[in-house]
PDB file of C-alpha atoms in Angstrom:
ATOM      1  CA  MET A  30       8.577  -3.890  15.223  1.00  0.00           C
ATOM      2  CA  HIS A  31       7.114  -7.091  13.798  1.00  0.00           C
ATOM      3  CA  ASP A  32       4.586  -7.358  16.635  1.00  0.00           C
ATOM      4  CA  LEU A  33       3.587  -3.711  16.263  1.00  0.00           C
ATOM      5  CA  ALA A  34       3.110  -4.076  12.497  1.00  0.00           C
ATOM      6  CA  ARG A  35       1.081  -7.255  12.967  1.00  0.00           C
ATOM      7  CA  LEU A  36      -1.170  -5.610  15.567  1.00  0.00           C
ATOM      8  CA  MET A  37      -1.730  -2.631  13.292  1.00  0.00           C
ATOM      9  CA  ARG A  38      -2.594  -4.932  10.352  1.00  0.00           C
ATOM     10  CA  VAL A  39      -5.041  -6.944  12.477  1.00  0.00           C
ATOM     11  CA  ARG A  40      -6.781  -3.801  13.711  1.00  0.00           C
ATOM     12  CA  PHE A  41      -6.985  -2.388  10.187  1.00  0.00           C
ATOM     13  CA  ASP A  42      -8.376  -5.708   8.908  1.00  0.00           C
ATOM     14  CA  GLN A  43     -11.182  -5.378  11.450  1.00  0.00           C
ATOM     15  CA  HIS A  44     -12.057  -1.880  10.257  1.00  0.00           C
ATOM     16  CA  ALA A  45     -11.784  -2.797   6.593  1.00  0.00           C
ATOM     17  CA  ARG A  46     -14.334  -5.580   7.113  1.00  0.00           C
ATOM     18  CA  THR A  47     -16.831  -3.050   8.522  1.00  0.00           C
ATOM     19  CA  TRP A  48     -16.544  -1.244   5.186  1.00  0.00           C
ATOM     20  CA  GLY A  49     -17.039  -4.504   3.256  1.00  0.00           C
ATOM     21  CA  MET A  50     -13.395  -4.473   2.179  1.00  0.00           C
ATOM     22  CA  THR A  51     -10.173  -6.372   2.785  1.00  0.00           C
ATOM     23  CA  ARG A  52      -6.880  -4.778   3.784  1.00  0.00           C
ATOM     24  CA  ALA A  53      -5.444  -5.792   0.393  1.00  0.00           C
ATOM     25  CA  GLN A  54      -8.260  -3.983  -1.399  1.00  0.00           C
ATOM     26  CA  CYS A  55      -7.770  -0.869   0.728  1.00  0.00           C
ATOM     27  CA  VAL A  56      -4.014  -0.850   0.153  1.00  0.00           C
ATOM     28  CA  ALA A  57      -4.541  -1.273  -3.597  1.00  0.00           C
ATOM     29  CA  LEU A  58      -6.939   1.692  -3.636  1.00  0.00           C
ATOM     30  CA  MET A  59      -4.475   3.877  -1.748  1.00  0.00           C
ATOM     31  CA  LYS A  60      -1.610   2.929  -4.077  1.00  0.00           C
ATOM     32  CA  LEU A  61      -3.801   3.773  -7.080  1.00  0.00           C
ATOM     33  CA  LYS A  62      -4.734   7.069  -5.467  1.00  0.00           C
ATOM     34  CA  CYS A  63      -1.031   7.953  -5.291  1.00  0.00           C
ATOM     35  CA  ARG A  64      -0.093   6.506  -8.686  1.00  0.00           C
ATOM     36  CA  PRO A  65      -3.093   6.371 -11.016  1.00  0.00           C
ATOM     37  CA  GLY A  66      -2.677   4.494 -14.253  1.00  0.00           C
ATOM     38  CA  MET A  67      -0.220   1.850 -13.127  1.00  0.00           C
ATOM     39  CA  SER A  68      -0.401  -1.679 -14.472  1.00  0.00           C
ATOM     40  CA  GLN A  69      -1.312  -4.741 -12.437  1.00  0.00           C
ATOM     41  CA  SER A  70       2.340  -5.847 -12.610  1.00  0.00           C
ATOM     42  CA  GLU A  71       3.511  -2.502 -11.248  1.00  0.00           C
ATOM     43  CA  LEU A  72       0.937  -2.684  -8.459  1.00  0.00           C
ATOM     44  CA  ALA A  73       1.986  -6.249  -7.648  1.00  0.00           C
ATOM     45  CA  ALA A  74       5.610  -5.132  -7.335  1.00  0.00           C
ATOM     46  CA  LEU A  75       4.616  -2.291  -4.994  1.00  0.00           C
ATOM     47  CA  LEU A  76       2.548  -4.658  -2.851  1.00  0.00           C
ATOM     48  CA  GLU A  77       5.232  -7.367  -3.003  1.00  0.00           C
ATOM     49  CA  VAL A  78       2.794 -10.029  -4.186  1.00  0.00           C
ATOM     50  CA  GLU A  79       2.366 -12.070  -7.342  1.00  0.00           C
ATOM     51  CA  PRO A  80       0.515 -10.456 -10.268  1.00  0.00           C
ATOM     52  CA  ILE A  81      -2.190 -13.149 -10.101  1.00  0.00           C
ATOM     53  CA  THR A  82      -2.939 -12.101  -6.506  1.00  0.00           C
ATOM     54  CA  VAL A  83      -3.327  -8.476  -7.554  1.00  0.00           C
ATOM     55  CA  GLY A  84      -5.493  -9.603 -10.450  1.00  0.00           C
ATOM     56  CA  ARG A  85      -7.997 -11.127  -8.021  1.00  0.00           C
ATOM     57  CA  VAL A  86      -8.001  -8.013  -5.841  1.00  0.00           C
ATOM     58  CA  ILE A  87      -8.563  -5.790  -8.877  1.00  0.00           C
ATOM     59  CA  ASP A  88     -11.315  -8.116 -10.127  1.00  0.00           C
ATOM     60  CA  ARG A  89     -13.196  -7.553  -6.853  1.00  0.00           C
ATOM     61  CA  LEU A  90     -12.559  -3.801  -6.857  1.00  0.00           C
ATOM     62  CA  GLU A  91     -13.718  -3.588 -10.456  1.00  0.00           C
ATOM     63  CA  ALA A  92     -16.880  -5.572  -9.672  1.00  0.00           C
ATOM     64  CA  ALA A  93     -17.587  -3.168  -6.795  1.00  0.00           C
ATOM     65  CA  GLY A  94     -17.238  -0.221  -9.182  1.00  0.00           C
ATOM     66  CA  PHE A  95     -14.127   1.218  -7.487  1.00  0.00           C
ATOM     67  CA  VAL A  96     -11.549   0.557 -10.214  1.00  0.00           C
ATOM     68  CA  GLU A  97     -11.529   0.301 -13.962  1.00  0.00           C
ATOM     69  CA  ARG A  98      -9.049  -1.244 -16.333  1.00  0.00           C
ATOM     70  CA  ARG A  99      -8.276   0.884 -19.381  1.00  0.00           C
ATOM     71  CA  PRO A 100      -6.274  -0.276 -22.383  1.00  0.00           C
ATOM     72  CA  ASP A 101      -2.716   1.043 -22.453  1.00  0.00           C
ATOM     73  CA  PRO A 102      -2.401   3.259 -25.529  1.00  0.00           C
ATOM     74  CA  ALA A 103       1.201   2.143 -26.110  1.00  0.00           C
ATOM     75  CA  ASP A 104       0.740  -1.609 -25.491  1.00  0.00           C
ATOM     76  CA  ARG A 105      -2.544  -3.234 -26.411  1.00  0.00           C
ATOM     77  CA  ARG A 106      -1.716  -6.305 -24.262  1.00  0.00           C
ATOM     78  CA  MET A 107      -1.638  -4.209 -21.081  1.00  0.00           C
ATOM     79  CA  HIS A 108      -4.309  -2.436 -19.080  1.00  0.00           C
ATOM     80  CA  ARG A 109      -3.849   0.559 -16.823  1.00  0.00           C
ATOM     81  CA  LEU A 110      -5.701   0.793 -13.506  1.00  0.00           C
ATOM     82  CA  HIS A 111      -7.727   3.864 -12.628  1.00  0.00           C
ATOM     83  CA  LEU A 112      -9.950   4.749  -9.689  1.00  0.00           C
ATOM     84  CA  ARG A 113     -13.605   5.429 -10.352  1.00  0.00           C
ATOM     85  CA  ASP A 114     -15.584   8.119  -8.538  1.00  0.00           C
ATOM     86  CA  ALA A 115     -17.260   5.428  -6.402  1.00  0.00           C
ATOM     87  CA  ALA A 116     -13.893   4.800  -4.683  1.00  0.00           C
ATOM     88  CA  ALA A 117     -13.780   8.313  -3.178  1.00  0.00           C
ATOM     89  CA  PRO A 118     -15.919   7.568  -0.077  1.00  0.00           C
ATOM     90  CA  ILE A 119     -13.904   4.471   0.886  1.00  0.00           C
ATOM     91  CA  ILE A 120     -10.623   6.310   0.313  1.00  0.00           C
ATOM     92  CA  GLU A 121     -11.908   9.063   2.591  1.00  0.00           C
ATOM     93  CA  LYS A 122     -12.705   6.449   5.278  1.00  0.00           C
ATOM     94  CA  ILE A 123      -9.213   4.980   4.954  1.00  0.00           C
ATOM     95  CA  ASP A 124      -7.616   8.425   5.224  1.00  0.00           C
ATOM     96  CA  GLU A 125      -9.741   9.238   8.289  1.00  0.00           C
ATOM     97  CA  TYR A 126      -8.847   5.910   9.922  1.00  0.00           C
ATOM     98  CA  ARG A 127      -5.133   6.485   9.276  1.00  0.00           C
ATOM     99  CA  ALA A 128      -5.240  10.040  10.680  1.00  0.00           C
ATOM    100  CA  ALA A 129      -7.175   8.922  13.768  1.00  0.00           C
ATOM    101  CA  GLY A 130      -4.734   6.059  14.288  1.00  0.00           C
ATOM    102  CA  ILE A 131      -1.735   8.350  14.173  1.00  0.00           C
ATOM    103  CA  ALA A 132      -3.435  10.688  16.640  1.00  0.00           C
ATOM    104  CA  ARG A 133      -4.183   7.730  18.977  1.00  0.00           C
ATOM    105  CA  PHE A 134      -0.615   6.453  18.795  1.00  0.00           C
ATOM    106  CA  HIS A 135       0.807   9.925  19.346  1.00  0.00           C
ATOM    107  CA  ASP A 136      -1.492  10.637  22.317  1.00  0.00           C
ATOM    108  CA  GLY A 137       0.532  10.646  25.521  1.00  0.00           C
ATOM    109  CA  VAL A 138       3.872  10.522  23.729  1.00  0.00           C
ATOM    110  CA  PRO A 139       5.838  13.771  23.978  1.00  0.00           C
ATOM    111  CA  ASP A 140       6.559  15.369  20.592  1.00  0.00           C
ATOM    112  CA  GLU A 141      10.296  15.052  21.152  1.00  0.00           C
ATOM    113  CA  ASP A 142      10.000  11.292  21.701  1.00  0.00           C
ATOM    114  CA  TRP A 143       7.587  10.907  18.781  1.00  0.00           C
ATOM    115  CA  ASN A 144       9.892  12.774  16.410  1.00  0.00           C
ATOM    116  CA  MET A 145      12.924  10.808  17.600  1.00  0.00           C
ATOM    117  CA  ALA A 146      11.111   7.488  17.079  1.00  0.00           C
ATOM    118  CA  LEU A 147      10.098   8.503  13.545  1.00  0.00           C
ATOM    119  CA  SER A 148      13.627   9.655  12.785  1.00  0.00           C
ATOM    120  CA  VAL A 149      15.150   6.381  13.977  1.00  0.00           C
ATOM    121  CA  LEU A 150      12.633   4.276  12.049  1.00  0.00           C
ATOM    122  CA  LEU A 151      13.261   6.275   8.864  1.00  0.00           C
ATOM    123  CA  ARG A 152      17.035   5.815   9.256  1.00  0.00           C
ATOM    124  CA  ILE A 153      16.567   2.067   9.680  1.00  0.00           C
ATOM    125  CA  LYS A 154      14.353   1.994   6.574  1.00  0.00           C
ATOM    126  CA  GLU A 155      16.921   3.958   4.546  1.00  0.00           C
ATOM    127  CA  LYS A 156      19.688   1.617   5.672  1.00  0.00           C
ATOM    128  CA  ILE A 157      17.696  -1.467   4.679  1.00  0.00           C
ATOM    129  CA  LEU A 158      16.839   0.053   1.299  1.00  0.00           C
ATOM    130  CA  SER A 159      20.459   1.057   0.742  1.00  0.00           C
ATOM    131  CA  GLU A 160      21.709  -2.428   1.630  1.00  0.00           C
ATOM    132  CA  SER A 161      19.076  -3.960  -0.660  1.00  0.00           C
ATOM    133  CA  ALA A 162      20.207  -1.742  -3.532  1.00  0.00           C
ATOM    134  CA  ASP A 163      23.873  -2.611  -2.860  1.00  0.00           C
ATOM    135  CA  THR A 164      23.055  -6.335  -2.807  1.00  0.00           C
ATOM    136  CA  ALA A 165      21.074  -6.078  -6.043  1.00  0.00           C
ATOM    137  CA  ALA A 166      23.908  -4.187  -7.739  1.00  0.00           C
ATOM    138  CA  ALA A 167      26.470  -6.745  -6.557  1.00  0.00           C
ATOM    139  CA  SER A 168      24.278  -9.592  -7.815  1.00  0.00           C
ATOM    140  CA  ALA A 169      23.852  -7.914 -11.201  1.00  0.00           C
ATOM    141  CA  THR A 170      27.601  -7.415 -11.488  1.00  0.00           C
ATOM    142  CA  ALA A 171      28.259 -11.062 -10.591  1.00  0.00           C
ATOM    143  CA  VAL A 172      25.747 -12.295 -13.170  1.00  0.00           C
ATOM    144  CA  SER A 173      27.111 -10.081 -15.945  1.00  0.00           C
ATOM    145  CA  GLY A 174      30.687 -11.172 -15.145  1.00  0.00           C
ATOM    146  CA  GLU A 175      32.058  -7.660 -14.728  1.00  0.00           C
TER     147      GLU A 175
END
């Protein structure tokens, strides 16, 4: 799975460069498409990177006219991230690349096998997430002394 994920990231990096983007910038745009108005800290948590790293990515996206920071009405120290209209064409390219990639990967694989592979991978993901939640809860209980 690690090798497959790495190969997919490398191939996407190549395509992102043809659009004048990095993979990190593309992923940030797609996350903002799904959850407009999140803070840099929230985006950093989703991307599993430090807030300073996301800050640099957002700086570049803002300079390119793809993203804007708007003051949070409830907390003047925080800014919320929003896509600008200029981001629409690159988001469309990302969506097209993703759809074409899925079609390429699926080509030659019987639907039954494809669906089974997806089902197994989703079960593994759920198990990992469940174990992570259990570990976090156990750690919180140990820290609080309950």
